[in-house]
Tab-separated table of C-alpha atoms and ligand atoms in Angstrom:
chain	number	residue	atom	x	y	z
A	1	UNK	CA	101.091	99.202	44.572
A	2	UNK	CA	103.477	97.718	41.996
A	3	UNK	CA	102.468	94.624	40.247
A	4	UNK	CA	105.916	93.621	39.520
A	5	UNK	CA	108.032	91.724	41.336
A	6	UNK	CA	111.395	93.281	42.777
A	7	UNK	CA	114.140	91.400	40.580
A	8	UNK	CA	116.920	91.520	43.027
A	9	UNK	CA	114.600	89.582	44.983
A	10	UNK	CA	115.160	86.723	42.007
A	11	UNK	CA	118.601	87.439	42.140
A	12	UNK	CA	119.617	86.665	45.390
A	13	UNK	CA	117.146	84.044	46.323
A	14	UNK	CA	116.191	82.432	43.123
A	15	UNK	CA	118.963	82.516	40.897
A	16	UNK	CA	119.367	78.490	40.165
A	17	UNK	CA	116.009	79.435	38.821
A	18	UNK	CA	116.391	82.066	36.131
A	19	UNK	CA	116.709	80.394	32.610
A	20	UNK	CA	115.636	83.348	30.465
A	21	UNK	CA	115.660	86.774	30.530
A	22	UNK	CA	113.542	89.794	28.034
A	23	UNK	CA	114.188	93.529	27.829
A	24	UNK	CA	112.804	96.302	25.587
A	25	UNK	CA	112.895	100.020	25.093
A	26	UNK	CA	116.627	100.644	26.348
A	27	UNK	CA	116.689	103.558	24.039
A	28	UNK	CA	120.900	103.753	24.642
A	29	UNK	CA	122.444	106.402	23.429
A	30	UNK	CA	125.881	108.071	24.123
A	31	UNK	CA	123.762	110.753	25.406
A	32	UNK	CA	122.284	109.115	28.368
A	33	UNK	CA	125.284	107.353	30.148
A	34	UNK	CA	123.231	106.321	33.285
A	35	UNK	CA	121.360	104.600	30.702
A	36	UNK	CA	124.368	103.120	29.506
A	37	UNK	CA	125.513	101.940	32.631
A	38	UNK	CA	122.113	99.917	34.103
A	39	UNK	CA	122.461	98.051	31.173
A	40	UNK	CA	125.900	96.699	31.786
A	41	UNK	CA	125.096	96.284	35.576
A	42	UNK	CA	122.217	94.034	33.662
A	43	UNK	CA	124.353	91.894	32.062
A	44	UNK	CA	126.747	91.807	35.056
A	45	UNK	CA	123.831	90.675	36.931
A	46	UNK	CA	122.701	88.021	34.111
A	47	UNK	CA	125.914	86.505	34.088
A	48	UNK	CA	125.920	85.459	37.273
A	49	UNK	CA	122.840	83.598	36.882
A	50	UNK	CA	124.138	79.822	36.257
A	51	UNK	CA	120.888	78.610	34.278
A	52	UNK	CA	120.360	81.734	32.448
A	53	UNK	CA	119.823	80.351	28.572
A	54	UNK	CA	118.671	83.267	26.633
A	55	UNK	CA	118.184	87.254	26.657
A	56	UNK	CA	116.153	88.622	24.396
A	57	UNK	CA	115.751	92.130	23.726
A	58	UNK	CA	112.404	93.146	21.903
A	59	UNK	CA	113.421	96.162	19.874
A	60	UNK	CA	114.477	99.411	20.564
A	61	UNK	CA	117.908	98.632	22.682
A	62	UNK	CA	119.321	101.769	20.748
A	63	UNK	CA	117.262	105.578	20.443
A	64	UNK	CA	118.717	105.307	16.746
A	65	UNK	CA	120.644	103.179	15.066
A	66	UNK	CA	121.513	104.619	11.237
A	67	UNK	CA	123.328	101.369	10.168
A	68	UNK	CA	125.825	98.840	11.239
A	69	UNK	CA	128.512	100.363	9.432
A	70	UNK	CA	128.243	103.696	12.240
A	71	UNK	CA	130.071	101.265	14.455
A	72	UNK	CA	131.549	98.422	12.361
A	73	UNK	CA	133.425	101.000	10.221
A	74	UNK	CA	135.446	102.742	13.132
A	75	UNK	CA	138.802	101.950	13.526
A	76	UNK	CA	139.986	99.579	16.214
A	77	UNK	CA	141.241	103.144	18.210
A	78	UNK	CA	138.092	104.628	18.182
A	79	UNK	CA	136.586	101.374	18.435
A	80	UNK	CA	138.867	100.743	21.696
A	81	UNK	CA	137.067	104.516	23.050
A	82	UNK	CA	133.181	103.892	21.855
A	83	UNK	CA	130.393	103.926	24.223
A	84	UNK	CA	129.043	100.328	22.807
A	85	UNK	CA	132.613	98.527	23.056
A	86	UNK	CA	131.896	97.448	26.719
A	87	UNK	CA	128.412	96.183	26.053
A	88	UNK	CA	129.757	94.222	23.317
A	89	UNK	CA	132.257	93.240	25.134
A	90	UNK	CA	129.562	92.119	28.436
A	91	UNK	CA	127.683	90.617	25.850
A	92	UNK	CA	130.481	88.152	24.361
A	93	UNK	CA	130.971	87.197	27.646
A	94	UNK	CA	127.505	86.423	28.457
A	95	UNK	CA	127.341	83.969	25.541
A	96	UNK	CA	130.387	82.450	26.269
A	97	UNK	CA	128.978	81.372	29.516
A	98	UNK	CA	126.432	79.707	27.175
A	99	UNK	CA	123.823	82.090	27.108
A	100	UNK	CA	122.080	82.570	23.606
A	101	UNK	CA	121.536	86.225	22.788
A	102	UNK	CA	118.264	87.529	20.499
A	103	UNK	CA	117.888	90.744	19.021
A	104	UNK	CA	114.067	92.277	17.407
A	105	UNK	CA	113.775	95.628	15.607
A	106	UNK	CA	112.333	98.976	17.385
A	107	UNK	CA	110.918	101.165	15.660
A	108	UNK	CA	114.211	103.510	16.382
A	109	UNK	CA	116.377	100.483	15.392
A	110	UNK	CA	114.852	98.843	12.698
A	111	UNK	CA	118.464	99.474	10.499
A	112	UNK	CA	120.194	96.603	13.068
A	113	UNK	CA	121.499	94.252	10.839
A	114	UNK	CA	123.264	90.690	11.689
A	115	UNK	CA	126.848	91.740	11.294
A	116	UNK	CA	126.466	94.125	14.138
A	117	UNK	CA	125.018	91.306	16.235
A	118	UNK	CA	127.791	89.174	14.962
A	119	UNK	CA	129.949	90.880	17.424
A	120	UNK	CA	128.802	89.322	20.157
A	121	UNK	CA	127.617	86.239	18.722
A	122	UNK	CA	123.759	87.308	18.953
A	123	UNK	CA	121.093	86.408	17.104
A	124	UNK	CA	118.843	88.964	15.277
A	125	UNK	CA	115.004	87.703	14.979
A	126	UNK	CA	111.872	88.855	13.092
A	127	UNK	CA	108.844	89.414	14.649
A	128	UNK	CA	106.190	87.958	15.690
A	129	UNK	CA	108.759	85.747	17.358
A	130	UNK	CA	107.163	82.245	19.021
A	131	UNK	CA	108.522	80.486	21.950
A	132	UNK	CA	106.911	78.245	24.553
A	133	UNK	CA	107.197	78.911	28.405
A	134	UNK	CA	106.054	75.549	30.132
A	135	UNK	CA	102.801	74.715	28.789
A	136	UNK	CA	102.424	78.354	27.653
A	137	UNK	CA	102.454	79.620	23.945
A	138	UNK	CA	103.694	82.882	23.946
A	139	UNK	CA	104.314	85.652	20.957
A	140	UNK	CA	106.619	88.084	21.313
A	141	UNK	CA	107.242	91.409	19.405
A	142	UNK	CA	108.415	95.039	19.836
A	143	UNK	CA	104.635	96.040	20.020
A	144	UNK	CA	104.312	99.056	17.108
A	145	UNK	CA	102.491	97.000	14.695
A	146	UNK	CA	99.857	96.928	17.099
A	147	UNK	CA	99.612	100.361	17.361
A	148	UNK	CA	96.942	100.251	14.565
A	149	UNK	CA	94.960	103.806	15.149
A	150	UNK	CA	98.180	105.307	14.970
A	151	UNK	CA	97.754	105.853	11.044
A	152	UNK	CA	100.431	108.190	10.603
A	153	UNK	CA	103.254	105.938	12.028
A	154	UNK	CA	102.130	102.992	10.396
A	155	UNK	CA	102.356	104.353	6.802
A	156	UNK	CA	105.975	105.476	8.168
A	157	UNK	CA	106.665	102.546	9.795
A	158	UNK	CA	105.649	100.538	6.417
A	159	UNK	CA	108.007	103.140	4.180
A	160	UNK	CA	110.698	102.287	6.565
A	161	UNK	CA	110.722	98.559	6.470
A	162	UNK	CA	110.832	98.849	3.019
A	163	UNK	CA	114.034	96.852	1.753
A	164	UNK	CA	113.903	98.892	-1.222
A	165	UNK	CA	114.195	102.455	0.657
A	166	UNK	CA	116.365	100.849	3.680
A	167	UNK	CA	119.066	100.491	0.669
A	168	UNK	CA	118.279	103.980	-0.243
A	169	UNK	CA	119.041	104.946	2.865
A	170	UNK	CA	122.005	102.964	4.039
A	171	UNK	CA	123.653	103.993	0.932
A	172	UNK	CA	124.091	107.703	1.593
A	173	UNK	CA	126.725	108.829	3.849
A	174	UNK	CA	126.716	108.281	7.752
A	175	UNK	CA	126.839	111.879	8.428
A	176	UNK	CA	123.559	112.670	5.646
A	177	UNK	CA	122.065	109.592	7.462
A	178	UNK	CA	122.839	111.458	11.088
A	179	UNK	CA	120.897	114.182	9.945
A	180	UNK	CA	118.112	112.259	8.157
A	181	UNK	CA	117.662	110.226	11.680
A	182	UNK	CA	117.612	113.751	13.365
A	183	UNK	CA	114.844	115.318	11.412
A	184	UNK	CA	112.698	111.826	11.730
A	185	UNK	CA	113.091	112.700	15.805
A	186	UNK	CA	112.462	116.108	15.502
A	187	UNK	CA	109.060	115.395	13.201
A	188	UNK	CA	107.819	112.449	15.785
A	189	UNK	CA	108.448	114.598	19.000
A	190	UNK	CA	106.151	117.491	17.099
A	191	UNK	CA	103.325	114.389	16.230
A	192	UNK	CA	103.430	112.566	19.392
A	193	UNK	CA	103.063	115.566	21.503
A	194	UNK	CA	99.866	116.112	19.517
A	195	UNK	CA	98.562	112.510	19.288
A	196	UNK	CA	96.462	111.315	21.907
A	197	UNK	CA	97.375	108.431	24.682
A	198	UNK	CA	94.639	106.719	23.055
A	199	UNK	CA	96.298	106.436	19.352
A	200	UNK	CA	99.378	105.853	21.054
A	201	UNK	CA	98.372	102.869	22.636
A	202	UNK	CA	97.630	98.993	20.893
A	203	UNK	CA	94.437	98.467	19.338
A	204	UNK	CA	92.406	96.059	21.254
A	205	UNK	CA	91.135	94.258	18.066
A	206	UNK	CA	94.398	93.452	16.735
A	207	UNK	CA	95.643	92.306	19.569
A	208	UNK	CA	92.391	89.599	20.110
A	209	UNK	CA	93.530	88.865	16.269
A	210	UNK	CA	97.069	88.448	16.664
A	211	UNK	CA	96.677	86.771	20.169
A	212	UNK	CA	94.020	83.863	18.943
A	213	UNK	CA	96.834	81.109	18.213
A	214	UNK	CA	98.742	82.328	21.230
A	215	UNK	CA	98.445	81.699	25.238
A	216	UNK	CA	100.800	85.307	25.855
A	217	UNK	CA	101.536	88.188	24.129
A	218	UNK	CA	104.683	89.596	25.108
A	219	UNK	CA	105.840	93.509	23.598
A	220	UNK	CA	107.168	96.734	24.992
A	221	UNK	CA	106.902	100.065	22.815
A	222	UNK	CA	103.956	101.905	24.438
A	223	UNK	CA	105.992	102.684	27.742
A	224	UNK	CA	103.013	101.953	29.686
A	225	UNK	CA	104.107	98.530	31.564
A	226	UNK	CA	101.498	96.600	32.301
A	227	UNK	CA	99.830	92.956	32.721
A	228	UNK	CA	96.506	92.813	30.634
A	229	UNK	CA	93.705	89.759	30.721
A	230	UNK	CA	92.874	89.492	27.329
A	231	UNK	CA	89.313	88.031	26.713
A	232	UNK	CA	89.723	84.806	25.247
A	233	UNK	CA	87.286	85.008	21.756
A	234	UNK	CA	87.774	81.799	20.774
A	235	UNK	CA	85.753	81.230	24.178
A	236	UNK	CA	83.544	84.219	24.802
A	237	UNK	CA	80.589	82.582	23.057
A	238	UNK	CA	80.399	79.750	25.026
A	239	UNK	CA	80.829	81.438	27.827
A	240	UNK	CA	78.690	84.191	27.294
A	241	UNK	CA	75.898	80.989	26.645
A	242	UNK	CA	76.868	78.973	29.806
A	243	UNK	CA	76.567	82.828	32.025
A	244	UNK	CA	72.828	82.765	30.265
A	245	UNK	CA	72.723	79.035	31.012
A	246	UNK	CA	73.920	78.462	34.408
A	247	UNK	CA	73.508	82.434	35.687
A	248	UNK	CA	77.472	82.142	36.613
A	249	UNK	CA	80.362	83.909	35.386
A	250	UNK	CA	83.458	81.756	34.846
A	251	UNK	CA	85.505	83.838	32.859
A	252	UNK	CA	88.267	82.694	35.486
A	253	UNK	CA	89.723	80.640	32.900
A	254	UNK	CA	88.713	82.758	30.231
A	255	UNK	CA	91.585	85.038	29.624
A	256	UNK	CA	94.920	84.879	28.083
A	257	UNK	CA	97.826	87.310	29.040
A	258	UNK	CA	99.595	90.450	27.350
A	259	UNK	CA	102.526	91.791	29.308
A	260	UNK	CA	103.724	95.362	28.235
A	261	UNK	CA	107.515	95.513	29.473
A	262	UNK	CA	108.840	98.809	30.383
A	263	UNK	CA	111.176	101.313	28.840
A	264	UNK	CA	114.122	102.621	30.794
A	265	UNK	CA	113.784	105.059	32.808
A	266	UNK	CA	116.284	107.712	34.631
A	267	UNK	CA	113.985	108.081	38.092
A	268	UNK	CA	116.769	110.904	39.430
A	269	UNK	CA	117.527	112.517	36.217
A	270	UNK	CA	120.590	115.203	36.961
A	271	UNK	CA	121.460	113.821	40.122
A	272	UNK	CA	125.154	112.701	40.739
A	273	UNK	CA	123.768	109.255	41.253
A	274	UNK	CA	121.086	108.333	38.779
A	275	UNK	CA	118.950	106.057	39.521
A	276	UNK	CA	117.188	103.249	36.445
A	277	UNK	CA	114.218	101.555	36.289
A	278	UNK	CA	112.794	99.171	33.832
A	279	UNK	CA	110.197	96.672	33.927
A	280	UNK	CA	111.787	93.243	32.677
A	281	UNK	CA	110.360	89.841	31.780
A	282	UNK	CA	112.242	86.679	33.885
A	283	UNK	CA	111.118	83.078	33.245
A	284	UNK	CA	111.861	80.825	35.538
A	285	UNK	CA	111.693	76.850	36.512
A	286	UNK	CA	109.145	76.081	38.907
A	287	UNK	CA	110.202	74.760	42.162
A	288	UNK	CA	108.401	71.346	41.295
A	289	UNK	CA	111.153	69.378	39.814
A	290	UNK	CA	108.868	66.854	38.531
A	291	UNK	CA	107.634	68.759	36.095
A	292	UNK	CA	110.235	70.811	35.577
A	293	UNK	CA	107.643	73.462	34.053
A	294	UNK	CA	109.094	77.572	33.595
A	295	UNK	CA	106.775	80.586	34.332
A	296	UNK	CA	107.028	83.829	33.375
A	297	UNK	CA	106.971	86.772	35.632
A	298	UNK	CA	107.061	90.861	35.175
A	299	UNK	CA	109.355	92.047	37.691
A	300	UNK	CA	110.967	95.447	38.266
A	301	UNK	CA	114.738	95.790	37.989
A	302	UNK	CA	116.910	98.874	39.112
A	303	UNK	CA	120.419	100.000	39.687
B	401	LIG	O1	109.946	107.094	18.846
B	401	LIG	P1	108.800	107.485	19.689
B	401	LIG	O2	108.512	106.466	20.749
B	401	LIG	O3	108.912	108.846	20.245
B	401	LIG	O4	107.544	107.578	18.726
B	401	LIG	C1	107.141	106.438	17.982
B	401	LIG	C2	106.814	106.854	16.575
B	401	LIG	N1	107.906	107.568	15.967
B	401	LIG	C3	108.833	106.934	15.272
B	401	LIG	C4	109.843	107.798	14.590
B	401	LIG	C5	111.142	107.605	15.258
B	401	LIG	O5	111.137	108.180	16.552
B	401	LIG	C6	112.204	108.242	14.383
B	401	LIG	C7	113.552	107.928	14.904
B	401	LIG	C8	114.234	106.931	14.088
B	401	LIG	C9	115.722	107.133	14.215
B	401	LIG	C10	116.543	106.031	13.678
B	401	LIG	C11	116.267	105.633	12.317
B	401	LIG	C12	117.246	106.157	11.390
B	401	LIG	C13	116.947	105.684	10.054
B	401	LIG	C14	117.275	106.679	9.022
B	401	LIG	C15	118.707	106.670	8.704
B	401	LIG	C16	118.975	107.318	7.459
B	401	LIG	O6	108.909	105.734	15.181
B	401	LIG	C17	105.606	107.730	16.550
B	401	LIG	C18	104.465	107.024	17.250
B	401	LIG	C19	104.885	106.666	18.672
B	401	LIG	O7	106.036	105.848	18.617
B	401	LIG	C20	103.815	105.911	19.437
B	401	LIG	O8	103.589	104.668	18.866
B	401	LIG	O9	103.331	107.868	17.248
B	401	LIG	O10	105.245	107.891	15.186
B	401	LIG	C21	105.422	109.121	14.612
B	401	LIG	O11	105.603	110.100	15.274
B	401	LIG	C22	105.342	109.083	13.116
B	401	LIG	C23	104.949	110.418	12.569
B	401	LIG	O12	103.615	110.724	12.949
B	401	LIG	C24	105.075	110.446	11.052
B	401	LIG	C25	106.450	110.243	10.492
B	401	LIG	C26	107.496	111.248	10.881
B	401	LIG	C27	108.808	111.074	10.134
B	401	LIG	C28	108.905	111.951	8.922
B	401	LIG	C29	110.271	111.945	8.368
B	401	LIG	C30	110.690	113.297	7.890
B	401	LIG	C31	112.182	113.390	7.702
B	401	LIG	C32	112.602	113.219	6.291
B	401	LIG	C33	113.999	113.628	6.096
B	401	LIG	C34	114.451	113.431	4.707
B	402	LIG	MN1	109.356	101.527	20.146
């Protein structure tokens, strides 16, 4: 059984009670319309949701992004025809209604810059990104630092978030950068398909390092949406003396949270109605308006 809640559920019953909103792994692309599409019935859903204050979305919104200037460098004709016009355009809205809009590199996306988000009056963030939800510290971040056994990516993911070699980079032409992007897809798809799930997944020890100042950990990247009790190792020696002391196990309040979100997925993939999936963060207010505290919640959105 699904641990996530359904979100239309939220929708129609709770939406006074939605006040923030976090997405990862859209992977859009003009190649997967359906894709495309769930993610402007999102917004069409979000902006009906009167307390809604932010949407964040924790890297990878695009499968590749080779530079601003792909987009921002099209005339105002082929601007009027592009596939990301209407989610800029969604997106605008959504702010106007008051909604603040945050955008974290992917690891397919890292090349996002601010003038791009300047379109819709977004905001892009670094990661680790902090926020508090209620009495909750949580961390947020795309989730591919953590991949730490995965040596192979993270000496490509360091030569990539090089400034230095992002200049190199963004300085040839679009069409040499098309190609370059191509190749990097073509040489991960041969890797991945050879690396285990294992390697692919976070390392438990850095996330008990990086989740030691934090209550949650929120990230997406892996594709494996989940909720995860993290052992608390501030804690576990005391606890592990008051087990020997008392002979009782309360680890109950031992734990802090990591939430993987989901990618997006096409469930009906060739069918004339294609169906999406994706496994979204909501935080809402608590019903008890006295202390007008906000939880956060996994819960499972389609279209
Ligand atoms: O992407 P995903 O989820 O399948 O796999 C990731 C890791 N792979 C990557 C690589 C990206 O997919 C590449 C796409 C980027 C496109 C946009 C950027 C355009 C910028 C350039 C513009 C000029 O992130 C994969 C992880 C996996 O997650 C799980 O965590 O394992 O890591 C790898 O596969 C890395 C490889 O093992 C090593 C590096 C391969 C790239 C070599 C580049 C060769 C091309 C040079 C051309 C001059
Ligand atoms: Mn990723």
């Amino acid at each position: 059984m699904t641990p996530f809640r359904d979100y239309h559920h939220l929708v129609t019953t709770r939406p006074h009670d939605v006040q923030q909103v976090m997405i990862s792994d859209l992977h859009l692309s003009a190649s997967e319309p359906a894709l495309v599409q769930a993610f402007l019935s999102l917004l069409s859903d979000l902006q009906a949701l009167p307390q809604l204050r932010c949407l964040y979305i924790l890297g990878d919104w695009f499968d590749a992004w080779i530079g601003d200037d792909a987009y921002l460098s099209l005339s105002d004709a082929e601007k009027a025809n592009h596939w990301i016009t209407p989610l800029i355009e969604q997106l605008k809205q959504l702010r106007l209604q008051g909604c603040d809009i945050f955008v974290m590199h992917g690891n397919r996306d890292f090349l996002i810059g601010q003038p791009f988000c300047n379109t819709f009056g977004g905001l892009l963030i670094d990661e680790p990104y902090d926020i508090q939800i209620g009495s909750q510290h949580f961390r947020l971040e795309h989730g591919d630092a953590l991949c730490t056994d995965d040596h192979a990516y993270q000496r490509f993911r360091k030569l990539m978030r090089n400034r230095l070699v992002q200049w190199y980079l963004l300085n040839k032409s679009l069409e040499k950068r098309q190609k370059i992007a191509a190749k990097m897809r073509q040489k991960s798809k041969t890797d991945t398909a050879r690396k285990t799930e294992f390697i692919m997944d976070v390392n438990e020890g850095a996330v008990a390092q990086v989740m030691l100042a934090y209550d949650g950990l929120l990230h997406g990247h892996t594709h494996r949406p989940d909720i995860h009790p993290v052992p608390n190792s501030s804690q576990s020696i005391s606890i592990k003396q008051s087990i020997v002391a008392n002979n009782k196990d309360d680890t109950e309040n031992t734990h802090k949270t990591r939430y993987v979100l989901g990618d997006w997925r096409v469930l009906n993939s060739g069918t004339s109605r294609e169906k999406v999936e994706a496994v979204i963060g909501v935080v809402v207010a608590e019903a008890d308006e006295v202390t007008s505290d906000e939880t956060f919640m996994m819960v499972c959105y389609t279209n």
